[in-house]
Coordinates of C-alpha atoms and ligand atoms in Angstrom, one line a residue:
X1 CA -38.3 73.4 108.7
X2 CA -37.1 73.0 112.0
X3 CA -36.0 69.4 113.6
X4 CA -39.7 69.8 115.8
X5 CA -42.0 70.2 112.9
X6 CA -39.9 67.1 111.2
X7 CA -40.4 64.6 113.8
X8 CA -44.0 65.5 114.2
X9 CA -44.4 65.3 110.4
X10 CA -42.6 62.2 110.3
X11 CA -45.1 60.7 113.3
X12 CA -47.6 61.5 111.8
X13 CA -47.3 59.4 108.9
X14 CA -46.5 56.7 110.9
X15 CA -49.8 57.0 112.3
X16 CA -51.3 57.1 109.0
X17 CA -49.8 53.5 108.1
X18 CA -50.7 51.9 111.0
X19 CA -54.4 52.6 110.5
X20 CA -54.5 51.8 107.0
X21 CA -52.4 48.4 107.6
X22 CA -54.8 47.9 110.9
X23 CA -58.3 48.2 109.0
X24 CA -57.1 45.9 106.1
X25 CA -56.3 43.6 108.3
X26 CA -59.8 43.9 110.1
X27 CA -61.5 43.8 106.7
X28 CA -60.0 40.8 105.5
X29 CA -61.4 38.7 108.6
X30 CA -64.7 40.2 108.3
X31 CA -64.3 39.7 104.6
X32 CA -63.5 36.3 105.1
X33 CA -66.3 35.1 106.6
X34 CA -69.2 37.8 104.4
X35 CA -67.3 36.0 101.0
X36 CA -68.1 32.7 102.6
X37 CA -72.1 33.7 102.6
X38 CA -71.8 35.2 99.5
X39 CA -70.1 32.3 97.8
X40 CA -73.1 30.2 99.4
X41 CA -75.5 32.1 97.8
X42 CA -73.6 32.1 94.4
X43 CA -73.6 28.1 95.2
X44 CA -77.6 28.2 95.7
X45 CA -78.0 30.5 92.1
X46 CA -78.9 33.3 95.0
X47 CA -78.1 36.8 93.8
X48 CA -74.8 38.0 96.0
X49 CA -75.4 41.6 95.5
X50 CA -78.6 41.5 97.6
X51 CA -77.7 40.1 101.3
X52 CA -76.7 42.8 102.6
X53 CA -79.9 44.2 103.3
X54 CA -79.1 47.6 103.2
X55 CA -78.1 47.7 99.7
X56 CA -74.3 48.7 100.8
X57 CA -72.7 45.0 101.0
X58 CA -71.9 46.2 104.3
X59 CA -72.9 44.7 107.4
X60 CA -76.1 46.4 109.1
X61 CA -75.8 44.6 112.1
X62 CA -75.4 46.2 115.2
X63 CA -71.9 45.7 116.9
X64 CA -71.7 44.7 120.6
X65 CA -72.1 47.9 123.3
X66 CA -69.7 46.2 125.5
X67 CA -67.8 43.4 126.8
X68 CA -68.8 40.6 129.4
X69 CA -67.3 42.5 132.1
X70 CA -67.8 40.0 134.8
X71 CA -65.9 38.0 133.0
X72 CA -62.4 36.9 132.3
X73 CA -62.2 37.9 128.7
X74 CA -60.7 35.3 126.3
X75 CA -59.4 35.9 123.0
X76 CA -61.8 33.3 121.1
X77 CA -60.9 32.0 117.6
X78 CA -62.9 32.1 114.5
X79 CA -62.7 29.0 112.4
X80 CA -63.5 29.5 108.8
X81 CA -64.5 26.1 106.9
X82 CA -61.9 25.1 104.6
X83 CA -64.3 23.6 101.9
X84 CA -68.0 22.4 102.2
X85 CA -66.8 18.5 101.5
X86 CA -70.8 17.3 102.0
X87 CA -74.4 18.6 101.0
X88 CA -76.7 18.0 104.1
X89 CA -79.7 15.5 102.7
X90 CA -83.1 17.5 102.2
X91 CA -85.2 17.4 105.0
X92 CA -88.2 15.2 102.7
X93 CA -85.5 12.2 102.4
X94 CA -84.4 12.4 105.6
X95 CA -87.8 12.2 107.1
X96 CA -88.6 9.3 105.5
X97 CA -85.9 7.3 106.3
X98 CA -85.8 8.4 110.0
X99 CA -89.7 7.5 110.0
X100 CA -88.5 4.0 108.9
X101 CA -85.7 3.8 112.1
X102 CA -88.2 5.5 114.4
X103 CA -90.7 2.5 113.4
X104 CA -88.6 -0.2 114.0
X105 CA -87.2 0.9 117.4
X106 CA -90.7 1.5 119.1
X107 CA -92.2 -1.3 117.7
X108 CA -92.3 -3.9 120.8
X109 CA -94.0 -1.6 122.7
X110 CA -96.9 -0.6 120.1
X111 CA -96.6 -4.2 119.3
X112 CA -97.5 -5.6 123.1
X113 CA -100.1 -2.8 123.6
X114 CA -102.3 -3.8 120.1
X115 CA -101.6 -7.6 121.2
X116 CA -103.6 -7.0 124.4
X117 CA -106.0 -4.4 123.4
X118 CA -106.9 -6.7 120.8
X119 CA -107.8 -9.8 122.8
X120 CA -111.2 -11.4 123.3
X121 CA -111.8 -11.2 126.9
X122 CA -110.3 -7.4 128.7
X123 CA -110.2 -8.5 131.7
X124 CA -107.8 -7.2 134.9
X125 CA -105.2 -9.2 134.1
X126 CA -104.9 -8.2 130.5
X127 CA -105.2 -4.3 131.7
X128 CA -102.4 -4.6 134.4
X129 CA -100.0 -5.8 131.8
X130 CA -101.1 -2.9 129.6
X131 CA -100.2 -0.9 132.0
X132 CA -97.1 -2.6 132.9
X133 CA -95.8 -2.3 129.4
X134 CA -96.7 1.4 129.1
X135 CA -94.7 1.9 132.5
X136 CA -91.5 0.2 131.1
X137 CA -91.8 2.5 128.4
X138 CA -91.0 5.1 130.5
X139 CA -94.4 7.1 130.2
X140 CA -94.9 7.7 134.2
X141 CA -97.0 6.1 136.5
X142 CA -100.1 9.4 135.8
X143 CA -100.0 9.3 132.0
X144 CA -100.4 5.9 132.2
X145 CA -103.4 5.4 134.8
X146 CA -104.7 8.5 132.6
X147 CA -105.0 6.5 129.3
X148 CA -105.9 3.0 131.1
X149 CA -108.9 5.1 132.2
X150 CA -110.0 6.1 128.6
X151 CA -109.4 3.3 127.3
X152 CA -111.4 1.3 129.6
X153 CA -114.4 3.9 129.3
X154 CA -114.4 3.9 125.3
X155 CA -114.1 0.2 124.6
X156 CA -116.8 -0.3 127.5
X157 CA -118.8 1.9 126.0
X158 CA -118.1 1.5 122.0
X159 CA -117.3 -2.4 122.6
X160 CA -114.8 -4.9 122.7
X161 CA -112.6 -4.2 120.1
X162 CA -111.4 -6.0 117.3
X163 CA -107.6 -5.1 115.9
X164 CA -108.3 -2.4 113.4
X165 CA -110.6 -0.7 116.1
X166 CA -108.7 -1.3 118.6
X167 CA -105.4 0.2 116.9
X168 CA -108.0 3.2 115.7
X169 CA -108.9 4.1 119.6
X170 CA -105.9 3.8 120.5
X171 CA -103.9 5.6 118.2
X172 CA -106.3 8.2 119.1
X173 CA -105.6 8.5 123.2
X174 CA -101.9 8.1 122.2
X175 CA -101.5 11.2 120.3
X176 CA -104.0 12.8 122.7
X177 CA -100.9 12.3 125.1
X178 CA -98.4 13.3 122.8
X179 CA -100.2 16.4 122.6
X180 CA -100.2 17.4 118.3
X181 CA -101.4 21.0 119.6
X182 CA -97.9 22.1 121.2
X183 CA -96.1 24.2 118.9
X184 CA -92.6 22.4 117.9
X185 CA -91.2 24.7 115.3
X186 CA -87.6 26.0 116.0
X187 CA -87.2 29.7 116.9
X188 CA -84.5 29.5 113.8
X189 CA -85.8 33.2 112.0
X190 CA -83.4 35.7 111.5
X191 CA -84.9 39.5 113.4
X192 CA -83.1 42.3 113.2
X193 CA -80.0 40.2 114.8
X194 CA -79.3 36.6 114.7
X195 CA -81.4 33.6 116.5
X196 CA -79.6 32.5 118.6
X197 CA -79.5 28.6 120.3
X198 CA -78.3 27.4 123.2
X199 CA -77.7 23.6 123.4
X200 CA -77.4 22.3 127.1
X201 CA -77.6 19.1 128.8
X202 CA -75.7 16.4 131.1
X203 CA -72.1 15.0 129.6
X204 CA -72.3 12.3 126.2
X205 CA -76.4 12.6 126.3
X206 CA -75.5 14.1 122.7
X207 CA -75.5 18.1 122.4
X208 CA -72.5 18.3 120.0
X209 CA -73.2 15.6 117.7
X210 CA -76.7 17.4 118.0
X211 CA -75.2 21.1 117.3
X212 CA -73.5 19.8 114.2
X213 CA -76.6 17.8 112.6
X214 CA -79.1 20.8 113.4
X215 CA -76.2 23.0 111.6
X216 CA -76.4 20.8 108.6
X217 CA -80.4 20.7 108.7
X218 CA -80.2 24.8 109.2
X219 CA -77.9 24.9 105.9
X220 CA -80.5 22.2 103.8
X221 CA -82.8 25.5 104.3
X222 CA -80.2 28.1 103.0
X223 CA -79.8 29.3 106.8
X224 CA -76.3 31.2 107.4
X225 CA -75.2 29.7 110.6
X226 CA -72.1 30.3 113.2
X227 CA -71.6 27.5 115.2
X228 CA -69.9 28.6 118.4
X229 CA -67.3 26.4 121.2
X230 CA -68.7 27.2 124.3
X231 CA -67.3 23.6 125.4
X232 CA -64.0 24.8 126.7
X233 CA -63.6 22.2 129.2
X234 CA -62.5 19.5 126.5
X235 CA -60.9 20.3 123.8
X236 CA -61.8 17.5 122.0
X237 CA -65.7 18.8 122.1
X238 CA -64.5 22.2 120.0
X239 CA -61.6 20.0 117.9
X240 CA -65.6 17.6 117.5
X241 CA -67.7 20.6 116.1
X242 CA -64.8 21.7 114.3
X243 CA -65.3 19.0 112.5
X244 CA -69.0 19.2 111.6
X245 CA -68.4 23.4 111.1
X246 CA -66.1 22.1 107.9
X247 CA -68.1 19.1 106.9
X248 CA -71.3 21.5 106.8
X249 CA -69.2 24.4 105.4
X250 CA -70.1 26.8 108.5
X251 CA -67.6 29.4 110.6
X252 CA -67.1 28.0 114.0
X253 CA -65.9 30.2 116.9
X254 CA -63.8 28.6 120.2
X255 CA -61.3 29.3 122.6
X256 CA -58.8 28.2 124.4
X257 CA -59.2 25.2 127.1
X258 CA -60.3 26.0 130.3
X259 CA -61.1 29.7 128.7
X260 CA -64.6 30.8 130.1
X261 CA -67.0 29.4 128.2
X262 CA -69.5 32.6 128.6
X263 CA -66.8 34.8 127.0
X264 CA -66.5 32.6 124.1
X265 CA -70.5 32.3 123.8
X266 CA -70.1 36.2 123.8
X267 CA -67.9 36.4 121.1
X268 CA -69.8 33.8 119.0
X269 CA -72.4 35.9 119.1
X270 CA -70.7 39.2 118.4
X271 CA -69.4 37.4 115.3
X272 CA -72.5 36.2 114.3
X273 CA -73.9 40.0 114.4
X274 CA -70.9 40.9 112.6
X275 CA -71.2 38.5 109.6
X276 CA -75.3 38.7 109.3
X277 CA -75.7 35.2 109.7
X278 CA -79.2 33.6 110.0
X279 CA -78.7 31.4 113.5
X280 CA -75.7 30.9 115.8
X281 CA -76.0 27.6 117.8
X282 CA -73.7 27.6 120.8
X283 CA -72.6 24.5 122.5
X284 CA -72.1 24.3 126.2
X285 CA -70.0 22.3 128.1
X286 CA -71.7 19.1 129.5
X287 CA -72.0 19.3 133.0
X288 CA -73.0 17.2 136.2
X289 CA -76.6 18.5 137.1
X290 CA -75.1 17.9 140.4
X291 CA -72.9 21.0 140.5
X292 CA -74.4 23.5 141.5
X293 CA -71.4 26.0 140.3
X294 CA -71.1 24.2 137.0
X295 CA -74.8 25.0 136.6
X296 CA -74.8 28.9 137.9
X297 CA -72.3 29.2 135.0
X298 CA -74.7 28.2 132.7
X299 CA -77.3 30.9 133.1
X300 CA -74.5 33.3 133.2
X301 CA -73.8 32.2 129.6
X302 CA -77.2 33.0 128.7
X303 CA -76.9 36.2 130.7
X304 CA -73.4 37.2 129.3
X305 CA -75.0 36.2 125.4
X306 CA -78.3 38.4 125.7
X307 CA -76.5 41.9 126.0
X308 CA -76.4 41.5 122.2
X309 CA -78.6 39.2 121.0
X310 CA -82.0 37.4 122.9
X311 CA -81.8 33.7 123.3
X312 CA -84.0 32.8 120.4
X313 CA -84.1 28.8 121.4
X314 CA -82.7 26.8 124.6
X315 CA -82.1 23.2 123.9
X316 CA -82.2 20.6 126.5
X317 CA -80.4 17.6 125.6
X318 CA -81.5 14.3 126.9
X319 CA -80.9 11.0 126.2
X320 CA -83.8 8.5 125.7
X321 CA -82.1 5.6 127.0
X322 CA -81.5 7.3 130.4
X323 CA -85.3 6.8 131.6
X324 CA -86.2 8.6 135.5
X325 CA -82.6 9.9 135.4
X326 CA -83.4 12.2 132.4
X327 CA -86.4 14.0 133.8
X328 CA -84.7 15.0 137.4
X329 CA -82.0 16.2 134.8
X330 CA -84.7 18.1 133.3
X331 CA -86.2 19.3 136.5
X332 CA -82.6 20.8 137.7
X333 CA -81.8 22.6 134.1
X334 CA -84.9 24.0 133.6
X335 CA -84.4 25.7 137.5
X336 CA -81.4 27.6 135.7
X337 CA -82.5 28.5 132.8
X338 CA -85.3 29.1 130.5
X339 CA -85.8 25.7 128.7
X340 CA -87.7 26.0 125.3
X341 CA -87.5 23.1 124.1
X342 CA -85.7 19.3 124.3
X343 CA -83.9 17.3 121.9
X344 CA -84.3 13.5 122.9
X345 CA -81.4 11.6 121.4
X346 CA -80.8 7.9 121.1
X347 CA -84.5 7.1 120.8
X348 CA -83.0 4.4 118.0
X349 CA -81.7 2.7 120.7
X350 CA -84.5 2.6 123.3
X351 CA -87.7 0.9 123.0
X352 CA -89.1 3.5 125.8
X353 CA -90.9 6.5 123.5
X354 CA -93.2 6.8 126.5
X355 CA -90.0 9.5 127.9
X356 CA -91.4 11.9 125.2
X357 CA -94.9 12.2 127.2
X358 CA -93.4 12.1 130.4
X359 CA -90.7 14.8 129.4
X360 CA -93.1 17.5 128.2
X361 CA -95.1 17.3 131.0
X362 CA -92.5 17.3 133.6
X363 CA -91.0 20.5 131.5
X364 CA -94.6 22.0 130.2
X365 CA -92.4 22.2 127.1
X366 CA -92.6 20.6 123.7
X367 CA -89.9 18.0 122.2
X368 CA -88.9 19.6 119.4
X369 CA -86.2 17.0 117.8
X370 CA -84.9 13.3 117.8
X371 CA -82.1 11.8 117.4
X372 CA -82.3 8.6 115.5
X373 CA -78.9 7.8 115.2
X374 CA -75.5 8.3 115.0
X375 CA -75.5 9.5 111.2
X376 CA -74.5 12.9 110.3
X377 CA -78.1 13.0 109.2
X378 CA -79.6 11.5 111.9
X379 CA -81.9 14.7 113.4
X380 CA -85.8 14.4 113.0
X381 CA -88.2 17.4 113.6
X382 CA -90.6 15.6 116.4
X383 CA -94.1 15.1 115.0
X384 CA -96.8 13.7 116.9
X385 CA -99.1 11.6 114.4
X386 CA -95.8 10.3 112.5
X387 CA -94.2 9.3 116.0
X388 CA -97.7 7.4 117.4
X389 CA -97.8 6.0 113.9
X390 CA -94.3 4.7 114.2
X391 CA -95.1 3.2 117.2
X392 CA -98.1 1.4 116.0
X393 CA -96.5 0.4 112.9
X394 CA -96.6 -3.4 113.7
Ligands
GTP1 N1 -77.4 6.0 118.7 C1 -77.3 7.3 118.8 N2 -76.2 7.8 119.3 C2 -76.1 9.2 119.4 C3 -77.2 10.0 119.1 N3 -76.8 11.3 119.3 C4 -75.6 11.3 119.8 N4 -75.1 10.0 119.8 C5 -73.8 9.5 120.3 O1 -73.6 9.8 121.6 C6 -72.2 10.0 121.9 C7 -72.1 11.3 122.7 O2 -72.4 12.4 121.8 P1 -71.7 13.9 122.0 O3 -72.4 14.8 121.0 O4 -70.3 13.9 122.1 O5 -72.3 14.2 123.5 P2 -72.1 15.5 124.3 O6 -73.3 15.7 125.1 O7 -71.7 16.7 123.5 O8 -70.9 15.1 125.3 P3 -69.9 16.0 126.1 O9 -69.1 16.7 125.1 O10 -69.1 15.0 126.9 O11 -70.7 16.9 127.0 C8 -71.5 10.0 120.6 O12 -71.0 8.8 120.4 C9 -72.7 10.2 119.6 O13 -72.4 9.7 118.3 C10 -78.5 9.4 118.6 O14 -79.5 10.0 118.4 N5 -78.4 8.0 118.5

């Protein structure tokens, strides 16, 4: 054998070794984070052996076709959870005991309304402060003139009311309003790739602490979710879902600070696809409606994101408390992107539920989820009859 043929023999191997040592590597992370679904299901008496869907324990999603190429491309982070330290409450308990908060908060308003609807004498005076009270609940000025009308038509016409009528007619025009027809269920369902949701809103109006709840209400239905850091502008917001990702017991993905959020929404994604999981939820950085560059960025996420996946479910975060200010928010957001549905936070700490009329019909979309509080549990699907009855639970 020649010195030639013994290099090249020699090289060779090399080769060899670095490919074996490469793909273990590679296996171990996606390993990682498949054990951590498969431990789940172990956890939930599920059967292991069966979520891979194709039978092989392999993954059958498809990988990404490319890169963001407009984009600076940023080596994001995949978080595994450490241990999952809490079980999320079932959704039953918590709906009660948000139904409770939900009553206590609203109940001035439905309070003064009942008061006046159930007085002897309806005359002008007693309808302008209706309608003053509805319009410091925030319910706009056309909504209200709009139920002042019916009102006034149905007690004229089916008479003065006593209280129990009077609650009865008008617990009837409120949900009316409300609108109980609008579909409000979460576009959470795995297709042949993860949902995917997009949580965006204006700075501290709650999208994180939202993210991390709505991760521990997907994971009380046996959801596989990927929570992913597309908050790169403080760190704090990623170290903040880290938090919830090991409290919940769910991968979280993030980058560095300053990195571009879109890449890291990218590669939450591709590791979603990677791992089969059910939903990835990606949080955005909180951003002045004001800029219009902060808010261009924002549909590029959504643009970079859907060359794998589709956007399954855009959040809008507002916060109740906020009043006028939270619909021109909504106005300007839903100008960027696609918004399919709102989260209204805070409403424990507003007596002003009329926002959640005057929100759907600035948008034309439905308000999917409340925030009631700063508890991990905290996150109420939005129902119509339980919110009017919560109103007029005096
Ligand atoms: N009372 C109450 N507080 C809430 C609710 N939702 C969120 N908060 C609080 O609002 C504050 C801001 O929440 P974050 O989730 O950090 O807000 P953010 O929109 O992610 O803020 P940025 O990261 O700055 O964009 C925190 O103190 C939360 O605990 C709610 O439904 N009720």
């Amino acid at each position: 054998m020649d010195l030639t043929t013994l290099y090249l023999i020699i090289g060779g191997a090399v080769v060899v070794v670095a490919a074996v040592v490469v793909g273990l590597v590679v296996g171990t992370r996606r390993g990682a984070l498949g054990r951590g679904r498969r431990q789940r299901e172990l956890d939930r008496g599920g059967r292991a052996d069966t979520e891979a869907g194709d039978g092989s324990g392999g993954p059958t999603g498809t990988l990404a076709p490319e890169r963001p190429a407009e984009d600076e491309v940023v080596e994001a982070e995949l978080v595994e959870p450490t241990a999952t330290l809490e079980r999320p409450e079932t959704p039953e308990s918590r709906l009660v005991r948000l139904r409770r908060r939900l009553a206590g908060s609203q109940n001035a308003f439905g309070r003064g309304l009942l008061t006046l609807l159930s007085r002897d004498r309806l005359d002008e005076d007693t309808w302008e402060e209706f309608e003053n009270v509805l319009l410091s609940s925030d319910l706009g000025v056309k909504p209200t003139m709009e139920l002042v009308e019916r009102l006034r038509d149905r007690l004229r016409v089916e008479g003065v009311a006593d209280g129990t009528r009077a609650r009865a007619v008008l617990r009837e025009e409120l949900l009316a309003l409300v609108d109980p027809t609008m579909d409000r269920t979460l576009a959470v369902e795995r297709g042949e790739q993860p949902a995917v949701v997009m949580v965006v809103g204006v700075n501290g109006t709650g999208k994180t602490t939202t993210v991390g709840k709505l991760a521990r209400v997907l994971v009380a239905e046996d959801k596989d979710v990927l929570l992913g850091a597309a908050d790169t502008f403080r760190a704090a917001a990623a170290d903040q879902l880290e938090t919830w990702g090991g409290r919940v017991g769910v991968p979280v993905v993030r980058g560095d600070e300053g990195a571009d959020p879109a890449s890291v929404a990218f590669e939450s994604v591709r590791a979603g696809i990677e791992a089969e999981v059910d939903v990835v939820l990606i949080d955005t950085a909180g951003r002045l409606h004001t800029k219009t560059g902060l808010m261009d960025e924002l549909g590029k996420v959504k643009r970079v994101v859907e060359r794998q996946a589709p956007v399954t479910e855009v959040l809008l975060v507002l916060d109740a408390t906020t009043g006028q200010n939270g619909l021109i928010q909504a106005r300007i957001f839903a100008e960027v992107v696609a918004i399919t549905g709102i989260v209204l936070t805070k409403l424990d700490g507003s007596a002003k539920g009329g926002i959640v009329v005057a929100v759907q019909r600035e948008l034309g979309v439905p308000v999917k989820l409340v925030g009631l509080g700063e508890g991990v549990d905290d996150l109420a699907p939005f129902d119509a009859a339980t919110f009017v009855d919560a109103v007029l639970d005096a």
